[in-house]
PDB file of C-alpha atoms in Angstrom:
ATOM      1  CA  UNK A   1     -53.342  47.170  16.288  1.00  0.00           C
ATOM      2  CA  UNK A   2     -50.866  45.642  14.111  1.00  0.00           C
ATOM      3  CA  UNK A   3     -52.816  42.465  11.864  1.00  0.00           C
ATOM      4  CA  UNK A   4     -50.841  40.360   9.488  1.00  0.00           C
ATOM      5  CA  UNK A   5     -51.670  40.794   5.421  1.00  0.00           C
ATOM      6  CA  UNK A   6     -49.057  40.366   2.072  1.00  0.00           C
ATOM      7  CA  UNK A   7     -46.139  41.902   1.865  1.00  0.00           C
ATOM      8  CA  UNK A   8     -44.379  44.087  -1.039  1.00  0.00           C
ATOM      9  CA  UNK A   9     -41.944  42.688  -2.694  1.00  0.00           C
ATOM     10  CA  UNK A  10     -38.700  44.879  -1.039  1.00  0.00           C
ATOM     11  CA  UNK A  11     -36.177  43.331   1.328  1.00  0.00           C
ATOM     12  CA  UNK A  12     -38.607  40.500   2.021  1.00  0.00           C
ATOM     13  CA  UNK A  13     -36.805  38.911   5.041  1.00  0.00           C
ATOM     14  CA  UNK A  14     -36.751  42.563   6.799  1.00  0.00           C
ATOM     15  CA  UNK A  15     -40.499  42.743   6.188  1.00  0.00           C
ATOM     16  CA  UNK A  16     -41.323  39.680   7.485  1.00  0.00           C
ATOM     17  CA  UNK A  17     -38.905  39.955  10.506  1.00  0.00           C
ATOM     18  CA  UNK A  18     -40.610  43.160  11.892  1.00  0.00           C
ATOM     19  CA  UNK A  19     -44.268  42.140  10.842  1.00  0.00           C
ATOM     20  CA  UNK A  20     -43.584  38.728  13.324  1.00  0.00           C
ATOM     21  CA  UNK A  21     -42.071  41.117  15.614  1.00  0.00           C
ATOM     22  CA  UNK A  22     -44.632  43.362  15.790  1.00  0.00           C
ATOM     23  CA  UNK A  23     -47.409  40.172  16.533  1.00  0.00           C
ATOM     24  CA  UNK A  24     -45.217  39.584  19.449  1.00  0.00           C
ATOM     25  CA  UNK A  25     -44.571  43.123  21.172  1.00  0.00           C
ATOM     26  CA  UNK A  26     -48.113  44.193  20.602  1.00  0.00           C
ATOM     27  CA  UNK A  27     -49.617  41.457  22.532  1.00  0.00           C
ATOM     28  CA  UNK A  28     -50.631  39.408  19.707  1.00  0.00           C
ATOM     29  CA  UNK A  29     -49.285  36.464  20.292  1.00  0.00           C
ATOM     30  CA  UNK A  30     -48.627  36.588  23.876  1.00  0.00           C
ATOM     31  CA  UNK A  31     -45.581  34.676  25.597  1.00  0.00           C
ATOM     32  CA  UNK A  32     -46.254  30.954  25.274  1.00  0.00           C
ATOM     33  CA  UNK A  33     -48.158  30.896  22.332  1.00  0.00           C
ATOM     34  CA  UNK A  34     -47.139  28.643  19.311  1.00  0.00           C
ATOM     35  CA  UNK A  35     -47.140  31.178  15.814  1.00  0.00           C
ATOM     36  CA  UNK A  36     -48.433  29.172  13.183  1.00  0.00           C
ATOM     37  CA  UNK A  37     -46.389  27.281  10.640  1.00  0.00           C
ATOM     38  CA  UNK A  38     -44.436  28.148   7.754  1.00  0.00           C
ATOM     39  CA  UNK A  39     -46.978  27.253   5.420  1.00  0.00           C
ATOM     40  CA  UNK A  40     -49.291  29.255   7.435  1.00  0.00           C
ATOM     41  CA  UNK A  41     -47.709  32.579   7.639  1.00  0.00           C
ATOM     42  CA  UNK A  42     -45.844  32.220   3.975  1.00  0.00           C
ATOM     43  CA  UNK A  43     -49.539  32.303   2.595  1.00  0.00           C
ATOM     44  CA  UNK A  44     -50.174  34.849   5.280  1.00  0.00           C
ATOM     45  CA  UNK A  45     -47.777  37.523   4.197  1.00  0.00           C
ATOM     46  CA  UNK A  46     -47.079  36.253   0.203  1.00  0.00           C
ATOM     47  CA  UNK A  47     -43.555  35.208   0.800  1.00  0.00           C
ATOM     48  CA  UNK A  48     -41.934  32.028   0.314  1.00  0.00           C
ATOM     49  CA  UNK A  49     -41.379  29.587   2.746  1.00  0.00           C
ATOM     50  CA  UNK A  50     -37.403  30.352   2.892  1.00  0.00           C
ATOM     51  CA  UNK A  51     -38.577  33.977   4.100  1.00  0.00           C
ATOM     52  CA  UNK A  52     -40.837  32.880   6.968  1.00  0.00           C
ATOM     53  CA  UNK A  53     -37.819  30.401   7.965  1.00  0.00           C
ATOM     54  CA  UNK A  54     -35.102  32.882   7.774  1.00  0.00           C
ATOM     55  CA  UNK A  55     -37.526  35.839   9.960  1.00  0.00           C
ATOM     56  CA  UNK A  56     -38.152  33.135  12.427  1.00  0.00           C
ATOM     57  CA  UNK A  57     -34.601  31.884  12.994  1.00  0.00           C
ATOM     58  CA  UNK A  58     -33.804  36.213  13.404  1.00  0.00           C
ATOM     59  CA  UNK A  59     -36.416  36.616  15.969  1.00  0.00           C
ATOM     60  CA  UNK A  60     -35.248  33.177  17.785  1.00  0.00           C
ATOM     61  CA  UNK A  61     -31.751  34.830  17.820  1.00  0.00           C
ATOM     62  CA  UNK A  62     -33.215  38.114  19.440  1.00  0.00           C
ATOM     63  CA  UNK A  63     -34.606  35.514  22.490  1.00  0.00           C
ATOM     64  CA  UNK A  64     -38.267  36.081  21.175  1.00  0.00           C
ATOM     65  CA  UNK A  65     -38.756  32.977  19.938  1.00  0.00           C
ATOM     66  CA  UNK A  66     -37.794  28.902  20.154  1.00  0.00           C
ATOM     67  CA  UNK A  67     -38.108  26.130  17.878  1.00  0.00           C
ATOM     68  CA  UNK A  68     -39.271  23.111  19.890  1.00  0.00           C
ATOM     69  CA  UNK A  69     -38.708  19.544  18.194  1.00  0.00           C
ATOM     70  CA  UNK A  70     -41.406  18.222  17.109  1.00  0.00           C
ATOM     71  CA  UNK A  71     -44.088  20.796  18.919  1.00  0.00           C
ATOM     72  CA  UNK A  72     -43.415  23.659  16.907  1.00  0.00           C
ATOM     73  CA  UNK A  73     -42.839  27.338  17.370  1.00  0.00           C
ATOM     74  CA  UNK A  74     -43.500  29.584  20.373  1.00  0.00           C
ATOM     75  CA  UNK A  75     -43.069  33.080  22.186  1.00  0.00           C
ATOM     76  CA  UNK A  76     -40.930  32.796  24.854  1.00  0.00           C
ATOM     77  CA  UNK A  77     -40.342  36.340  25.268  1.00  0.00           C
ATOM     78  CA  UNK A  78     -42.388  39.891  24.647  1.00  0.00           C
ATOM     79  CA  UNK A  79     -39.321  41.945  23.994  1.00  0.00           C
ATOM     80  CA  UNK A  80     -35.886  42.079  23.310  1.00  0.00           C
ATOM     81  CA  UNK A  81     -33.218  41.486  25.207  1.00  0.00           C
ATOM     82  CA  UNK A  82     -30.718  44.547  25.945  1.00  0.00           C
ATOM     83  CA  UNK A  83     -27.233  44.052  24.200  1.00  0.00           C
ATOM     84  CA  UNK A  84     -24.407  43.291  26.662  1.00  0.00           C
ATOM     85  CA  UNK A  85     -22.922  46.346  26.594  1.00  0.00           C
ATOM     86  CA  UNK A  86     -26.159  48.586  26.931  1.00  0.00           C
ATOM     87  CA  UNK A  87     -26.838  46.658  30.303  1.00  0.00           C
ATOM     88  CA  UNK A  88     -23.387  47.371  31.137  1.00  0.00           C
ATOM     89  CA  UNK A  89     -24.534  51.212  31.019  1.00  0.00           C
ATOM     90  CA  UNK A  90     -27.752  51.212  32.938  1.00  0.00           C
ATOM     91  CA  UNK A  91     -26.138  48.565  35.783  1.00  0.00           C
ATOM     92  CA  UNK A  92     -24.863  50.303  39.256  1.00  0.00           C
ATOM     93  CA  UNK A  93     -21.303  50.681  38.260  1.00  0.00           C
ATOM     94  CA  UNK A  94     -20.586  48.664  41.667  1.00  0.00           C
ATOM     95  CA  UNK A  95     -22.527  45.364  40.552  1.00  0.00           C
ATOM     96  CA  UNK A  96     -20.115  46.620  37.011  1.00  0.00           C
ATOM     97  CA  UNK A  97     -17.215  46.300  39.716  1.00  0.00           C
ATOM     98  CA  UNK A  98     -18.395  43.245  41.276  1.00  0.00           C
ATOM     99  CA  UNK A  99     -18.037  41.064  38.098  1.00  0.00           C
ATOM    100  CA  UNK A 100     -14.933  42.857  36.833  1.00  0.00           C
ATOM    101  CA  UNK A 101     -13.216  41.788  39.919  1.00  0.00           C
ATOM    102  CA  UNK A 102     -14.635  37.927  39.519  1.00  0.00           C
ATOM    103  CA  UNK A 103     -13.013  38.242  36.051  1.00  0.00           C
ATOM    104  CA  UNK A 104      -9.895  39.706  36.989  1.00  0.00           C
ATOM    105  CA  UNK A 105      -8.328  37.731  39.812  1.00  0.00           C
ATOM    106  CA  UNK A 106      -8.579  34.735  37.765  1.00  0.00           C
ATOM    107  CA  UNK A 107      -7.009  36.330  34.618  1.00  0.00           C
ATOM    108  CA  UNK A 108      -4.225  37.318  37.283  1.00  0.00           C
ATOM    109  CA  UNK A 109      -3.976  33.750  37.944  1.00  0.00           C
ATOM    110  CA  UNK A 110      -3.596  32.385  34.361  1.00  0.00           C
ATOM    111  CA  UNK A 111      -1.289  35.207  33.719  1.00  0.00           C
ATOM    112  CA  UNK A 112       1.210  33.968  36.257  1.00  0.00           C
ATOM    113  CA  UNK A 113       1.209  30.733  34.271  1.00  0.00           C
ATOM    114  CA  UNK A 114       1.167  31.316  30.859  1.00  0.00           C
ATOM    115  CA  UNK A 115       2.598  35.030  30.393  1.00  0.00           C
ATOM    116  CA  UNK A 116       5.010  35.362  27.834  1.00  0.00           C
ATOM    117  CA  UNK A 117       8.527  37.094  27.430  1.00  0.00           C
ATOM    118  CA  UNK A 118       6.479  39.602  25.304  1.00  0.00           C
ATOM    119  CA  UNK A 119       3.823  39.894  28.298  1.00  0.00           C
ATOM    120  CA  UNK A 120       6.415  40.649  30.865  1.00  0.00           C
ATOM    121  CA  UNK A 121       7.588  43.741  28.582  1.00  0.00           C
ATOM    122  CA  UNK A 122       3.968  44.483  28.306  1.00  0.00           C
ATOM    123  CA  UNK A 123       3.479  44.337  31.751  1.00  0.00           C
ATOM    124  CA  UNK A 124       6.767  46.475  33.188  1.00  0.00           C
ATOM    125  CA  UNK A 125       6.021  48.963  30.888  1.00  0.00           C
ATOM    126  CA  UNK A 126       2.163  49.600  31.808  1.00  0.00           C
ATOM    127  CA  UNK A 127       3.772  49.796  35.289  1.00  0.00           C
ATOM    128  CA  UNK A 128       5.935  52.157  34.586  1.00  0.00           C
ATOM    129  CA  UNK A 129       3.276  54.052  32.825  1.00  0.00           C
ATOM    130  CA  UNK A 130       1.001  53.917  35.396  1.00  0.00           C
ATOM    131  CA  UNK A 131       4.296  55.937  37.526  1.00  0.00           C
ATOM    132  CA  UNK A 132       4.711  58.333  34.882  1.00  0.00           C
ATOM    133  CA  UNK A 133       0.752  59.153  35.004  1.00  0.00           C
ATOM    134  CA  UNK A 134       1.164  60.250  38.281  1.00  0.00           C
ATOM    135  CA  UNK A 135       2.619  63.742  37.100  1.00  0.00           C
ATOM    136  CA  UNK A 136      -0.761  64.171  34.697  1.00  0.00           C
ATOM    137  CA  UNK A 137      -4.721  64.917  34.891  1.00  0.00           C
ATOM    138  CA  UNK A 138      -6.912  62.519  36.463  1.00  0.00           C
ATOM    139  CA  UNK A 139      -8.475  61.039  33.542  1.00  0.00           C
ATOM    140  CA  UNK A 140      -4.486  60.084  31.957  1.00  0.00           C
ATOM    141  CA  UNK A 141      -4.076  58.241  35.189  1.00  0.00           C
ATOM    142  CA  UNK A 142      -7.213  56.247  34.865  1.00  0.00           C
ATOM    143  CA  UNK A 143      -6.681  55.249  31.733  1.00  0.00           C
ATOM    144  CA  UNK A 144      -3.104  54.216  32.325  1.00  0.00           C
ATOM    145  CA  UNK A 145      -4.470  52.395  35.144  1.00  0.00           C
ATOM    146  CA  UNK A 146      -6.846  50.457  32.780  1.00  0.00           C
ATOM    147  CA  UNK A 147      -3.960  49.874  30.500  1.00  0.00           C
ATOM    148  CA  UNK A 148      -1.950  48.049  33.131  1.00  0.00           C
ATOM    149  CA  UNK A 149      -5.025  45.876  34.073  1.00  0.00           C
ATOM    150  CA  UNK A 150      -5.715  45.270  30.189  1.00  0.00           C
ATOM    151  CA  UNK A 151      -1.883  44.156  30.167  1.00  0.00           C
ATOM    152  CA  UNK A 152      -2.519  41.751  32.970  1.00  0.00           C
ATOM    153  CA  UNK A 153      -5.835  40.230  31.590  1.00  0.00           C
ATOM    154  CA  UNK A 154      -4.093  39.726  27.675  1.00  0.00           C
ATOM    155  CA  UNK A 155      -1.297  37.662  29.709  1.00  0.00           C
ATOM    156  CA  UNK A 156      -3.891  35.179  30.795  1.00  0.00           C
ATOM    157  CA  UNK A 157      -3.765  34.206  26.716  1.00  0.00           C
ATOM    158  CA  UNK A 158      -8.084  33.870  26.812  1.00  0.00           C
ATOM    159  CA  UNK A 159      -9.549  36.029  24.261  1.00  0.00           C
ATOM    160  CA  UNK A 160     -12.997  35.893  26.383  1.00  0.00           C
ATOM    161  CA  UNK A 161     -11.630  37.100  29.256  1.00  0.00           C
ATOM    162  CA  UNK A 162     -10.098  39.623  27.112  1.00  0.00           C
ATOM    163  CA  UNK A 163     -13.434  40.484  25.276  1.00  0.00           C
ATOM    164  CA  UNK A 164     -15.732  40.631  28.473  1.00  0.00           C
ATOM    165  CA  UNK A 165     -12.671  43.446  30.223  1.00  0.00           C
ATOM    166  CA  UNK A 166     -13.234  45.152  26.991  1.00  0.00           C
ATOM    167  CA  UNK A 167     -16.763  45.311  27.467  1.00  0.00           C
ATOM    168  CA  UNK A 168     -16.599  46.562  31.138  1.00  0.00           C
ATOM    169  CA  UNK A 169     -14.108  49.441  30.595  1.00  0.00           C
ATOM    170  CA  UNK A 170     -16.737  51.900  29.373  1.00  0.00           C
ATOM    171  CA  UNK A 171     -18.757  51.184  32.111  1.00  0.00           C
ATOM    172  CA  UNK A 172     -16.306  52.157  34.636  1.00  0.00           C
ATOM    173  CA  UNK A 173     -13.678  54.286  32.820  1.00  0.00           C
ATOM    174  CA  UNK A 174     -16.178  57.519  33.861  1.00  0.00           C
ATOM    175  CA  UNK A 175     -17.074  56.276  37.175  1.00  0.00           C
ATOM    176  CA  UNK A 176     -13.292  56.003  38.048  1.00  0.00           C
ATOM    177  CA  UNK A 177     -12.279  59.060  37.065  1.00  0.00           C
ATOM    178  CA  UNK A 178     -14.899  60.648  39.148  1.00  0.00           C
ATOM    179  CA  UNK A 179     -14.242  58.294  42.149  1.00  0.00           C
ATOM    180  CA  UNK A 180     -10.424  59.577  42.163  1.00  0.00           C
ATOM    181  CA  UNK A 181     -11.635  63.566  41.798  1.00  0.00           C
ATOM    182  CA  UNK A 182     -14.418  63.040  44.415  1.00  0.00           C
ATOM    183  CA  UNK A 183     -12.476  61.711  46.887  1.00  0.00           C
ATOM    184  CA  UNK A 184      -9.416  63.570  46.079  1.00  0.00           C
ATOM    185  CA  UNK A 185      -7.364  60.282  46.406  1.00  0.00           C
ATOM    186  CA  UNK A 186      -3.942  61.778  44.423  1.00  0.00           C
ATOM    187  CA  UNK A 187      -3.763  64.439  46.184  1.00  0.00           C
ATOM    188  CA  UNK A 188      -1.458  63.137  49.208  1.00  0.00           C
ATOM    189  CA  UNK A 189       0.077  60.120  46.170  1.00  0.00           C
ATOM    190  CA  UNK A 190       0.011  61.255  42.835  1.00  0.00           C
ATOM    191  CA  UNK A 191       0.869  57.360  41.941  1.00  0.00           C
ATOM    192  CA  UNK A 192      -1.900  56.043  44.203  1.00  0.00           C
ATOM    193  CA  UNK A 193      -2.385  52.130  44.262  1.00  0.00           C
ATOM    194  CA  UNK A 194       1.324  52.141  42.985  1.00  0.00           C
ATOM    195  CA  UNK A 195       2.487  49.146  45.489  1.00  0.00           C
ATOM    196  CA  UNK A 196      -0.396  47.220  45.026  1.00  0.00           C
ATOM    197  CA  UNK A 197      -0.046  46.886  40.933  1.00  0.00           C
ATOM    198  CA  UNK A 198       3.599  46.564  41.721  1.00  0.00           C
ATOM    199  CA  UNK A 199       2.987  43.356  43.571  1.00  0.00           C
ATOM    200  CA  UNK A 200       0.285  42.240  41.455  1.00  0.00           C
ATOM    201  CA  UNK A 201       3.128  42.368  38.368  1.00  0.00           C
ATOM    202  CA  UNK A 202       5.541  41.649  40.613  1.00  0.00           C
ATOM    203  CA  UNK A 203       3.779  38.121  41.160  1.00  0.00           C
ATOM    204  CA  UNK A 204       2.806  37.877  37.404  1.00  0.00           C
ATOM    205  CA  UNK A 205       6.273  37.549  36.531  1.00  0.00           C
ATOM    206  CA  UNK A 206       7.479  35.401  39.390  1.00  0.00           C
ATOM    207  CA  UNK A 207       4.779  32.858  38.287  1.00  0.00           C
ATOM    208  CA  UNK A 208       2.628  32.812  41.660  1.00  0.00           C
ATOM    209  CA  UNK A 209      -0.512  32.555  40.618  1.00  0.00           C
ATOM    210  CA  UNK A 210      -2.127  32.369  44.026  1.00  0.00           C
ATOM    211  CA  UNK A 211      -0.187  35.392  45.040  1.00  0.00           C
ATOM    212  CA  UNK A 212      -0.977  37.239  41.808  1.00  0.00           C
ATOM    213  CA  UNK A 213      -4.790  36.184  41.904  1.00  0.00           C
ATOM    214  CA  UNK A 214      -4.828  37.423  45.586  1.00  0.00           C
ATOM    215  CA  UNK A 215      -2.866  41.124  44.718  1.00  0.00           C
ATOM    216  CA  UNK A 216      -5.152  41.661  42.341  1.00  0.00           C
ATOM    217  CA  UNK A 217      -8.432  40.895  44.946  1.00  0.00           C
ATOM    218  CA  UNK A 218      -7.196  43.026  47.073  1.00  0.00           C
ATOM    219  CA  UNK A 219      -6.362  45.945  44.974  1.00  0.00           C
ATOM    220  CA  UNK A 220      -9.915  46.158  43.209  1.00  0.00           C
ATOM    221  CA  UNK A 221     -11.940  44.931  46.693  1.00  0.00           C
ATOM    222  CA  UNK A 222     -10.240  48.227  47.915  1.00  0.00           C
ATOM    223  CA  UNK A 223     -11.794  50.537  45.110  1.00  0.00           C
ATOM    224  CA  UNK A 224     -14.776  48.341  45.229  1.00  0.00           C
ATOM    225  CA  UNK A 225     -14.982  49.450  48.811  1.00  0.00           C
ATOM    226  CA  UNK A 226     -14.602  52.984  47.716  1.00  0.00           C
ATOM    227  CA  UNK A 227     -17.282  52.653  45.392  1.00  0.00           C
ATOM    228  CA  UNK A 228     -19.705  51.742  48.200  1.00  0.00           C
ATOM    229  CA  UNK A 229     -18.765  54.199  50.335  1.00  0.00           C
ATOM    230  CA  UNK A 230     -19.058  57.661  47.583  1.00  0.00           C
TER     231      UNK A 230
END
């Protein structure tokens, strides 16, 4: 068992970060306890009060701990919280799926309105990329695939929406791939899904945002589908 005493003089901050830590993962200071003050642990572990105040604002960042008003400071969590992108890993890809598709029909729909002449360029040329993947591997049409649906989501002009489809690709890019080999869905269309992303472009660029948000829910419920059913 871990037990709090001075600290050498090193990267203090770092020290006194995993210390704190370590009273909270090892049960020390279990979930809804207060820690004790500044002044408290600065004499604690021989650091300044700046130290204690800069390792406690880290851990409250990392979800272990809040700063109440007036009440003080206490655990509200035993562990860490898994970055974004390492829950994206370990989630069933079709929850993964489930989300992308809540993201993407309404990026269709702000694409319709605010695309660009640049985005319509964008967007007839990830089609026709898309096409031309037909004639390749598996994996070259997924990611072409991706690309077209990246083209889509950077018309909607919301760099959130664009950051969160970044986040999700990784998580499906794989499972994609190995949907379209398992289920041999090229083999009869090389260009499968080819008049679905047509229409969802096609309505893009007409500016029909209701048709564009509903091409694009039914082209991904479709795979979604095909998820379920592997």
């Amino acid at each position: 068992m871990s037990s709090l005493g001075p600290l050498r003089p090193s990267p203090l901050v770092e020290q006194a970060t995993r210390h704190l830590r370590a009273q909270i993962t090892e049960g020390h200071w279990p979930v809804g306890t207060k820690i004790p003050g500044e002044t408290t642990l600065a004499k604690t572990l021989g650091v300044g009060r700046s130290t204690v105040r800069e390792a406690v604002r880290t851990l409250a960042t990392l979800g272990l701990l809040q700063s109440r008003q007036g009440a003080g400071v206490f655990v509200i969590a035993d562990h860490e919280a898994e970055e974004w992108p390492v829950r994206l890993r370990r989630a069933a890809v079709t929850d993964v799926y489930e989300v992308r598709m809540l993201i993407e029909v309404q990026a269709a729909r702000l694409a319709a309105v605010r695309r660009t002449d640049e985005d319509l360029i964008a967007l007839d040329a990830a089609l026709v990329a898309r096409r031309a993947a037909g004639a390749g591997p598996d994996d070259a049409f997924v990611d072409a695939d991706i690309a077209l649906h990246r083209a889509v989501v950077a018309a909607a002009h919301n760099p959130v929406l664009t950051d969160l489809f970044g986040e999700f690709v990784p998580a499906l890019r794989q499972a994609l791939i190995d949907l379209v080999e398992l289920l041999g869905l090229r083999r009869g269309d090389p260009h499968h899904g080819d008049a679905q992303h047509r229409a969802l472009v096609t309505a893009v660029v007409a500016g029909d945002a209701e048709s564009a948000g509903r091409a694009a829910q039914e082209e991904l419920r479709h795979t979604l589908d095909r998820l379920r059913a592997a």
